[in-house]
Amino acid sequence: MGTQPHQPVTPESDLAEVFELAQQLRVDSIRSSTAAGSGHPTSSMSAADIAAVLMARHLRYDWRDPRNPANDHLIFSKGHVSPLAYSMFSAAGAIEEDELLTTYRRAGSRLQGHPTPVLPWVDVATGSLGQGIAYGVGVALAGRDLEHLPYRVWVLCGDSEMSEGSVWEALDKAGRHRLANYTVLVDVNRLGQSGPTEFGWDTDVYVRRVEAFGCRALTVDGHDLAAVDEALRTAADGAAPTVVVARTVKGKGFSEVEDAEGWHGKPLPEDMAARALEELGGVRHLTVRGPRPPDAAPRARAAAAAVERPRFEVGEEVATRSAFGKALVALGARPEVVALDAEVGNSTHSQDFGKAYPDRFFQSYIAEQQMIATAVGCAVRGYYPYATTFAAFLTRAHDFIRMAAVSQVTMGICGTHVGVEIGPDGPSQMGLEDLAMMRSVHNSTVLYPSDATSAAALTIAMADLEDIAYLRTTRGGYPVLYGPDEQFPVGGSKTLRGGAAEDRVTLVGAGVTVHECLRAADELESRGVPARVIDLYSVKPLDAEALVRAARETGALVVVEDHHPEGGIGEAVLSALAALGSDPVFAHLAVRNLPGSGTPAELLDAAGISAPGIVDAALGIAGV
């Protein structure tokens, strides 16, 4: 098989040279995946013509300076076409051919099976299908509304993922916001992982749906370079958010696998790879000098002012969700802080920020997945987003949160209306799984304040944390426990009652159960059983030292949480104690029943996590 000499492909190159680039992308996709013994070459081959035209003619990108603020953004929503992505990076001279051919998908390689931001040319980790389109909306909004930069956002996706609901949440928001700097390229190659896609090559179905969501749709033969070139030129005209629906053939360029089922996610064996390279014209070493980004710099951000923590008087009743809203407004003094809502801002109090800083507030409506995706897009561009909704509804966005952690994004999330404490709305509205969900997120921080002072302090502290931070807030108003200058270091706890050698039992709570533990401690004291009360406001990381000390000094722990027993505070405490060799007498009170409607007091009682249940558990393990 032949090797063609080095030659550049520039925006002025004729389409014959762009064709050669497309063939090179196909060849290198095959070579890299065959060498690795895994990968998705046929999915890469179908999109190679689109990628070549985009790269050579329309993607305004300085490959030597991936941090150039005016660079366009290319997001591979179909992240399994990493052979194509990395072949593009190789053609641009960003990575060496040897790295592509010898490290792809190997242990320790930055060329992972699906792209991640370990590579400076990758904004977000993708591969969970249906997410890249949503991230693109966030990046495009940040570029237009926050940075005021002329960059464009291009998203390559597959037809299989067009069945994901998150795709249509994203296109709905792209249409509503008239994101004319946003283009989606749909590779309609007809074949998914296990067989034909839902609509095959019926591109009209996609067009009707795209237009119904307020976006412009362009249909094109994805292998007609001139037609693709014209479609991308139209998409970049600044008139409307655009979806280019490109009919393609999976495995295009190698007749033995073209439009053939059973080849998804399979590298070509070496003998087939050799025949494919021969049919494709052999190895090439073209370099791409596509369009340069425009000369532009981000608008200078206002200087950050001091953040003044809201102050609350000890004893006044304030909901922690309300304190969160006040602290979020205070954080508006920092120009990098943005806030996002899912149409519950009057309940979560995120709308307080929206009223104070409307230019940095994004309304996602009831589209929690898109809310998280928009937050990720803002974070990619250097902002610190706070995304807020009822904790129960964050469960439907968990995959986006999980992938945000893979993207190593820094952001804050607030879940309100947690546990049975919310009362008569019933179980559909009760966040009873969120602690487990958020504790499981890689490198996450999980905070659960018990009063307004701690809620405000922790809200502000989140803005200086790395990775994903989660704040759990309560619906009802409860007495302020701490003075306005109290400090709440992440990873700490507060001992609210006891602490003396005669303590017989330790009651550990967070949020609403701290107040129940205090009531229980009063009752236990009246019965001659002194109790220590710990406010475990930092659930991850937690204050293992204080817990071990309490276990050693009192000999018995009761952990109380308004959450299901699985994955919550009880398991976090047991894990920390076990890691330090502590094995105290232990009782764990959590919501084990299926709750219904009722008053908060009735539901806390029914779950056994109110003061009477705590007293009974404490007496049972304290040897009284």
mmCIF file with all atom_site columns, N, CA, C and O in Angstrom, residues 520-553:
data_model
loop_
_atom_site.group_PDB
_atom_site.id
_atom_site.type_symbol
_atom_site.label_atom_id
_atom_site.label_alt_id
_atom_site.label_comp_id
_atom_site.label_asym_id
_atom_site.label_entity_id
_atom_site.label_seq_id
_atom_site.pdbx_PDB_ins_code
_atom_site.Cartn_x
_atom_site.Cartn_y
_atom_site.Cartn_z
_atom_site.occupancy
_atom_site.B_iso_or_equiv
_atom_site.pdbx_formal_charge
_atom_site.auth_seq_id
_atom_site.auth_comp_id
_atom_site.auth_asym_id
_atom_site.auth_atom_id
_atom_site.pdbx_PDB_model_num
ATOM 1   N N  . ALA A 1 520 ? -33.957 15.264 71.288 1.00 0.00 ? 520 ALA A N  1
ATOM 2   C CA . ALA A 1 520 ? -33.747 13.968 71.927 1.00 0.00 ? 520 ALA A CA 1
ATOM 3   C C  . ALA A 1 520 ? -32.738 14.073 73.064 1.00 0.00 ? 520 ALA A C  1
ATOM 4   O O  . ALA A 1 520 ? -32.896 13.428 74.118 1.00 0.00 ? 520 ALA A O  1
ATOM 5   N N  . ALA A 1 521 ? -31.702 14.891 72.877 1.00 0.00 ? 521 ALA A N  1
ATOM 6   C CA . ALA A 1 521 ? -30.694 15.051 73.928 1.00 0.00 ? 521 ALA A CA 1
ATOM 7   C C  . ALA A 1 521 ? -31.311 15.654 75.183 1.00 0.00 ? 521 ALA A C  1
ATOM 8   O O  . ALA A 1 521 ? -30.943 15.286 76.310 1.00 0.00 ? 521 ALA A O  1
ATOM 9   N N  . ASP A 1 522 ? -32.224 16.591 74.997 1.00 0.00 ? 522 ASP A N  1
ATOM 10  C CA . ASP A 1 522 ? -32.905 17.172 76.155 1.00 0.00 ? 522 ASP A CA 1
ATOM 11  C C  . ASP A 1 522 ? -33.682 16.097 76.918 1.00 0.00 ? 522 ASP A C  1
ATOM 12  O O  . ASP A 1 522 ? -33.647 16.037 78.152 1.00 0.00 ? 522 ASP A O  1
ATOM 13  N N  . GLU A 1 523 ? -34.379 15.248 76.169 1.00 0.00 ? 523 GLU A N  1
ATOM 14  C CA . GLU A 1 523 ? -35.156 14.190 76.803 1.00 0.00 ? 523 GLU A CA 1
ATOM 15  C C  . GLU A 1 523 ? -34.240 13.181 77.500 1.00 0.00 ? 523 GLU A C  1
ATOM 16  O O  . GLU A 1 523 ? -34.526 12.731 78.630 1.00 0.00 ? 523 GLU A O  1
ATOM 17  N N  . LEU A 1 524 ? -33.164 12.825 76.856 1.00 0.00 ? 524 LEU A N  1
ATOM 18  C CA . LEU A 1 524 ? -32.224 11.883 77.468 1.00 0.00 ? 524 LEU A CA 1
ATOM 19  C C  . LEU A 1 524 ? -31.598 12.467 78.727 1.00 0.00 ? 524 LEU A C  1
ATOM 20  O O  . LEU A 1 524 ? -31.398 11.751 79.721 1.00 0.00 ? 524 LEU A O  1
ATOM 21  N N  . GLU A 1 525 ? -31.284 13.753 78.688 1.00 0.00 ? 525 GLU A N  1
ATOM 22  C CA . GLU A 1 525 ? -30.725 14.411 79.871 1.00 0.00 ? 525 GLU A CA 1
ATOM 23  C C  . GLU A 1 525 ? -31.693 14.321 81.039 1.00 0.00 ? 525 GLU A C  1
ATOM 24  O O  . GLU A 1 525 ? -31.285 14.078 82.193 1.00 0.00 ? 525 GLU A O  1
ATOM 25  N N  . SER A 1 526 ? -32.977 14.504 80.739 1.00 0.00 ? 526 SER A N  1
ATOM 26  C CA . SER A 1 526 ? -33.976 14.433 81.811 1.00 0.00 ? 526 SER A CA 1
ATOM 27  C C  . SER A 1 526 ? -34.087 13.029 82.387 1.00 0.00 ? 526 SER A C  1
ATOM 28  O O  . SER A 1 526 ? -34.561 12.850 83.511 1.00 0.00 ? 526 SER A O  1
ATOM 29  N N  . ARG A 1 527 ? -33.613 12.041 81.636 1.00 0.00 ? 527 ARG A N  1
ATOM 30  C CA . ARG A 1 527 ? -33.642 10.655 82.107 1.00 0.00 ? 527 ARG A CA 1
ATOM 31  C C  . ARG A 1 527 ? -32.290 10.217 82.665 1.00 0.00 ? 527 ARG A C  1
ATOM 32  O O  . ARG A 1 527 ? -32.071 9.035  82.932 1.00 0.00 ? 527 ARG A O  1
ATOM 33  N N  . GLY A 1 528 ? -31.397 11.164 82.812 1.00 0.00 ? 528 GLY A N  1
ATOM 34  C CA . GLY A 1 528 ? -30.103 10.837 83.392 1.00 0.00 ? 528 GLY A CA 1
ATOM 35  C C  . GLY A 1 528 ? -29.125 10.205 82.421 1.00 0.00 ? 528 GLY A C  1
ATOM 36  O O  . GLY A 1 528 ? -28.178 9.536  82.859 1.00 0.00 ? 528 GLY A O  1
ATOM 37  N N  . VAL A 1 529 ? -29.332 10.417 81.123 1.00 0.00 ? 529 VAL A N  1
ATOM 38  C CA . VAL A 1 529 ? -28.434 9.860  80.110 1.00 0.00 ? 529 VAL A CA 1
ATOM 39  C C  . VAL A 1 529 ? -27.851 11.015 79.313 1.00 0.00 ? 529 VAL A C  1
ATOM 40  O O  . VAL A 1 529 ? -28.446 11.489 78.346 1.00 0.00 ? 529 VAL A O  1
ATOM 41  N N  . PRO A 1 530 ? -26.707 11.543 79.709 1.00 0.00 ? 530 PRO A N  1
ATOM 42  C CA . PRO A 1 530 ? -26.122 12.655 78.964 1.00 0.00 ? 530 PRO A CA 1
ATOM 43  C C  . PRO A 1 530 ? -25.713 12.225 77.556 1.00 0.00 ? 530 PRO A C  1
ATOM 44  O O  . PRO A 1 530 ? -25.101 11.172 77.380 1.00 0.00 ? 530 PRO A O  1
ATOM 45  N N  . ALA A 1 531 ? -26.056 13.046 76.597 1.00 0.00 ? 531 ALA A N  1
ATOM 46  C CA . ALA A 1 531 ? -25.818 12.711 75.197 1.00 0.00 ? 531 ALA A CA 1
ATOM 47  C C  . ALA A 1 531 ? -25.019 13.813 74.509 1.00 0.00 ? 531 ALA A C  1
ATOM 48  O O  . ALA A 1 531 ? -25.214 14.999 74.777 1.00 0.00 ? 531 ALA A O  1
ATOM 49  N N  . ARG A 1 532 ? -24.141 13.386 73.645 1.00 0.00 ? 532 ARG A N  1
ATOM 50  C CA . ARG A 1 532 ? -23.388 14.312 72.805 1.00 0.00 ? 532 ARG A CA 1
ATOM 51  C C  . ARG A 1 532 ? -24.130 14.438 71.473 1.00 0.00 ? 532 ARG A C  1
ATOM 52  O O  . ARG A 1 532 ? -24.644 13.450 70.942 1.00 0.00 ? 532 ARG A O  1
ATOM 53  N N  . VAL A 1 533 ? -24.175 15.636 70.924 1.00 0.00 ? 533 VAL A N  1
ATOM 54  C CA . VAL A 1 533 ? -24.839 15.864 69.640 1.00 0.00 ? 533 VAL A CA 1
ATOM 55  C C  . VAL A 1 533 ? -23.818 16.436 68.659 1.00 0.00 ? 533 VAL A C  1
ATOM 56  O O  . VAL A 1 533 ? -23.195 17.473 68.929 1.00 0.00 ? 533 VAL A O  1
ATOM 57  N N  . ILE A 1 534 ? -23.666 15.764 67.531 1.00 0.00 ? 534 ILE A N  1
ATOM 58  C CA . ILE A 1 534 ? -22.748 16.209 66.482 1.00 0.00 ? 534 ILE A CA 1
ATOM 59  C C  . ILE A 1 534 ? -23.546 16.596 65.247 1.00 0.00 ? 534 ILE A C  1
ATOM 60  O O  . ILE A 1 534 ? -24.380 15.830 64.764 1.00 0.00 ? 534 ILE A O  1
ATOM 61  N N  . ASP A 1 535 ? -23.278 17.804 64.772 1.00 0.00 ? 535 ASP A N  1
ATOM 62  C CA . ASP A 1 535 ? -23.837 18.291 63.504 1.00 0.00 ? 535 ASP A CA 1
ATOM 63  C C  . ASP A 1 535 ? -22.825 17.942 62.406 1.00 0.00 ? 535 ASP A C  1
ATOM 64  O O  . ASP A 1 535 ? -21.792 18.596 62.265 1.00 0.00 ? 535 ASP A O  1
ATOM 65  N N  . LEU A 1 536 ? -23.132 16.920 61.631 1.00 0.00 ? 536 LEU A N  1
ATOM 66  C CA . LEU A 1 536 ? -22.219 16.445 60.587 1.00 0.00 ? 536 LEU A CA 1
ATOM 67  C C  . LEU A 1 536 ? -22.553 17.169 59.284 1.00 0.00 ? 536 LEU A C  1
ATOM 68  O O  . LEU A 1 536 ? -23.004 16.565 58.303 1.00 0.00 ? 536 LEU A O  1
ATOM 69  N N  . TYR A 1 537 ? -22.309 18.492 59.270 1.00 0.00 ? 537 TYR A N  1
ATOM 70  C CA . TYR A 1 537 ? -22.697 19.299 58.116 1.00 0.00 ? 537 TYR A CA 1
ATOM 71  C C  . TYR A 1 537 ? -21.885 18.977 56.868 1.00 0.00 ? 537 TYR A C  1
ATOM 72  O O  . TYR A 1 537 ? -22.306 19.253 55.748 1.00 0.00 ? 537 TYR A O  1
ATOM 73  N N  . SER A 1 538 ? -20.690 18.399 57.046 1.00 0.00 ? 538 SER A N  1
ATOM 74  C CA . SER A 1 538 ? -19.874 17.980 55.912 1.00 0.00 ? 538 SER A CA 1
ATOM 75  C C  . SER A 1 538 ? -19.951 16.457 55.826 1.00 0.00 ? 538 SER A C  1
ATOM 76  O O  . SER A 1 538 ? -19.363 15.740 56.637 1.00 0.00 ? 538 SER A O  1
ATOM 77  N N  . VAL A 1 539 ? -20.710 15.980 54.853 1.00 0.00 ? 539 VAL A N  1
ATOM 78  C CA . VAL A 1 539 ? -20.939 14.538 54.705 1.00 0.00 ? 539 VAL A CA 1
ATOM 79  C C  . VAL A 1 539 ? -19.805 13.880 53.924 1.00 0.00 ? 539 VAL A C  1
ATOM 80  O O  . VAL A 1 539 ? -19.433 12.739 54.175 1.00 0.00 ? 539 VAL A O  1
ATOM 81  N N  . LYS A 1 540 ? -19.256 14.609 52.965 1.00 0.00 ? 540 LYS A N  1
ATOM 82  C CA . LYS A 1 540 ? -18.099 14.128 52.196 1.00 0.00 ? 540 LYS A CA 1
ATOM 83  C C  . LYS A 1 540 ? -17.251 15.338 51.829 1.00 0.00 ? 540 LYS A C  1
ATOM 84  O O  . LYS A 1 540 ? -17.713 16.165 51.046 1.00 0.00 ? 540 LYS A O  1
ATOM 85  N N  . PRO A 1 541 ? -16.043 15.462 52.373 1.00 0.00 ? 541 PRO A N  1
ATOM 86  C CA . PRO A 1 541 ? -15.424 14.589 53.381 1.00 0.00 ? 541 PRO A CA 1
ATOM 87  C C  . PRO A 1 541 ? -16.067 14.812 54.748 1.00 0.00 ? 541 PRO A C  1
ATOM 88  O O  . PRO A 1 541 ? -16.590 15.896 55.022 1.00 0.00 ? 541 PRO A O  1
ATOM 89  N N  . LEU A 1 542 ? -16.025 13.793 55.579 1.00 0.00 ? 542 LEU A N  1
ATOM 90  C CA . LEU A 1 542 ? -16.610 13.963 56.908 1.00 0.00 ? 542 LEU A CA 1
ATOM 91  C C  . LEU A 1 542 ? -15.518 13.999 57.972 1.00 0.00 ? 542 LEU A C  1
ATOM 92  O O  . LEU A 1 542 ? -14.355 13.648 57.718 1.00 0.00 ? 542 LEU A O  1
ATOM 93  N N  . ASP A 1 543 ? -15.902 14.426 59.139 1.00 0.00 ? 543 ASP A N  1
ATOM 94  C CA . ASP A 1 543 ? -14.973 14.631 60.243 1.00 0.00 ? 543 ASP A CA 1
ATOM 95  C C  . ASP A 1 543 ? -14.770 13.311 60.982 1.00 0.00 ? 543 ASP A C  1
ATOM 96  O O  . ASP A 1 543 ? -15.339 13.083 62.050 1.00 0.00 ? 543 ASP A O  1
ATOM 97  N N  . ALA A 1 544 ? -13.933 12.453 60.427 1.00 0.00 ? 544 ALA A N  1
ATOM 98  C CA . ALA A 1 544 ? -13.725 11.129 61.008 1.00 0.00 ? 544 ALA A CA 1
ATOM 99  C C  . ALA A 1 544 ? -13.101 11.232 62.397 1.00 0.00 ? 544 ALA A C  1
ATOM 100 O O  . ALA A 1 544 ? -13.416 10.435 63.296 1.00 0.00 ? 544 ALA A O  1
ATOM 101 N N  . GLU A 1 545 ? -12.248 12.210 62.598 1.00 0.00 ? 545 GLU A N  1
ATOM 102 C CA . GLU A 1 545 ? -11.585 12.358 63.899 1.00 0.00 ? 545 GLU A CA 1
ATOM 103 C C  . GLU A 1 545 ? -12.602 12.601 65.007 1.00 0.00 ? 545 GLU A C  1
ATOM 104 O O  . GLU A 1 545 ? -12.543 11.987 66.079 1.00 0.00 ? 545 GLU A O  1
ATOM 105 N N  . ALA A 1 546 ? -13.559 13.495 64.759 1.00 0.00 ? 546 ALA A N  1
ATOM 106 C CA . ALA A 1 546 ? -14.580 13.781 65.779 1.00 0.00 ? 546 ALA A CA 1
ATOM 107 C C  . ALA A 1 546 ? -15.449 12.557 66.031 1.00 0.00 ? 546 ALA A C  1
ATOM 108 O O  . ALA A 1 546 ? -15.843 12.284 67.177 1.00 0.00 ? 546 ALA A O  1
ATOM 109 N N  . LEU A 1 547 ? -15.741 11.816 64.978 1.00 0.00 ? 547 LEU A N  1
ATOM 110 C CA . LEU A 1 547 ? -16.579 10.622 65.133 1.00 0.00 ? 547 LEU A CA 1
ATOM 111 C C  . LEU A 1 547 ? -15.865 9.536  65.922 1.00 0.00 ? 547 LEU A C  1
ATOM 112 O O  . LEU A 1 547 ? -16.452 8.888  66.796 1.00 0.00 ? 547 LEU A O  1
ATOM 113 N N  . VAL A 1 548 ? -14.588 9.322  65.608 1.00 0.00 ? 548 VAL A N  1
ATOM 114 C CA . VAL A 1 548 ? -13.832 8.304  66.328 1.00 0.00 ? 548 VAL A CA 1
ATOM 115 C C  . VAL A 1 548 ? -13.680 8.702  67.803 1.00 0.00 ? 548 VAL A C  1
ATOM 116 O O  . VAL A 1 548 ? -13.812 7.860  68.711 1.00 0.00 ? 548 VAL A O  1
ATOM 117 N N  . ARG A 1 549 ? -13.428 9.975  68.043 1.00 0.00 ? 549 ARG A N  1
ATOM 118 C CA . ARG A 1 549 ? -13.309 10.442 69.422 1.00 0.00 ? 549 ARG A CA 1
ATOM 119 C C  . ARG A 1 549 ? -14.626 10.234 70.173 1.00 0.00 ? 549 ARG A C  1
ATOM 120 O O  . ARG A 1 549 ? -14.636 9.759  71.317 1.00 0.00 ? 549 ARG A O  1
ATOM 121 N N  . ALA A 1 550 ? -15.737 10.553 69.513 1.00 0.00 ? 550 ALA A N  1
ATOM 122 C CA . ALA A 1 550 ? -17.038 10.365 70.161 1.00 0.00 ? 550 ALA A CA 1
ATOM 123 C C  . ALA A 1 550 ? -17.316 8.889  70.409 1.00 0.00 ? 550 ALA A C  1
ATOM 124 O O  . ALA A 1 550 ? -17.847 8.511  71.460 1.00 0.00 ? 550 ALA A O  1
ATOM 125 N N  . ALA A 1 551 ? -16.945 8.047  69.452 1.00 0.00 ? 551 ALA A N  1
ATOM 126 C CA . ALA A 1 551 ? -17.160 6.614  69.619 1.00 0.00 ? 551 ALA A CA 1
ATOM 127 C C  . ALA A 1 551 ? -16.335 6.075  70.781 1.00 0.00 ? 551 ALA A C  1
ATOM 128 O O  . ALA A 1 551 ? -16.802 5.244  71.577 1.00 0.00 ? 551 ALA A O  1
ATOM 129 N N  . ARG A 1 552 ? -15.104 6.575  70.898 1.00 0.00 ? 552 ARG A N  1
ATOM 130 C CA . ARG A 1 552 ? -14.224 6.103  71.979 1.00 0.00 ? 552 ARG A CA 1
ATOM 131 C C  . ARG A 1 552 ? -14.716 6.597  73.340 1.00 0.00 ? 552 ARG A C  1
ATOM 132 O O  . ARG A 1 552 ? -14.714 5.858  74.325 1.00 0.00 ? 552 ARG A O  1
ATOM 133 N N  . GLU A 1 553 ? -15.169 7.840  73.386 1.00 0.00 ? 553 GLU A N  1
ATOM 134 C CA . GLU A 1 553 ? -15.514 8.431  74.671 1.00 0.00 ? 553 GLU A CA 1
ATOM 135 C C  . GLU A 1 553 ? -16.910 8.059  75.143 1.00 0.00 ? 553 GLU A C  1
ATOM 136 O O  . GLU A 1 553 ? -17.158 7.976  76.357 1.00 0.00 ? 553 GLU A O  1
#
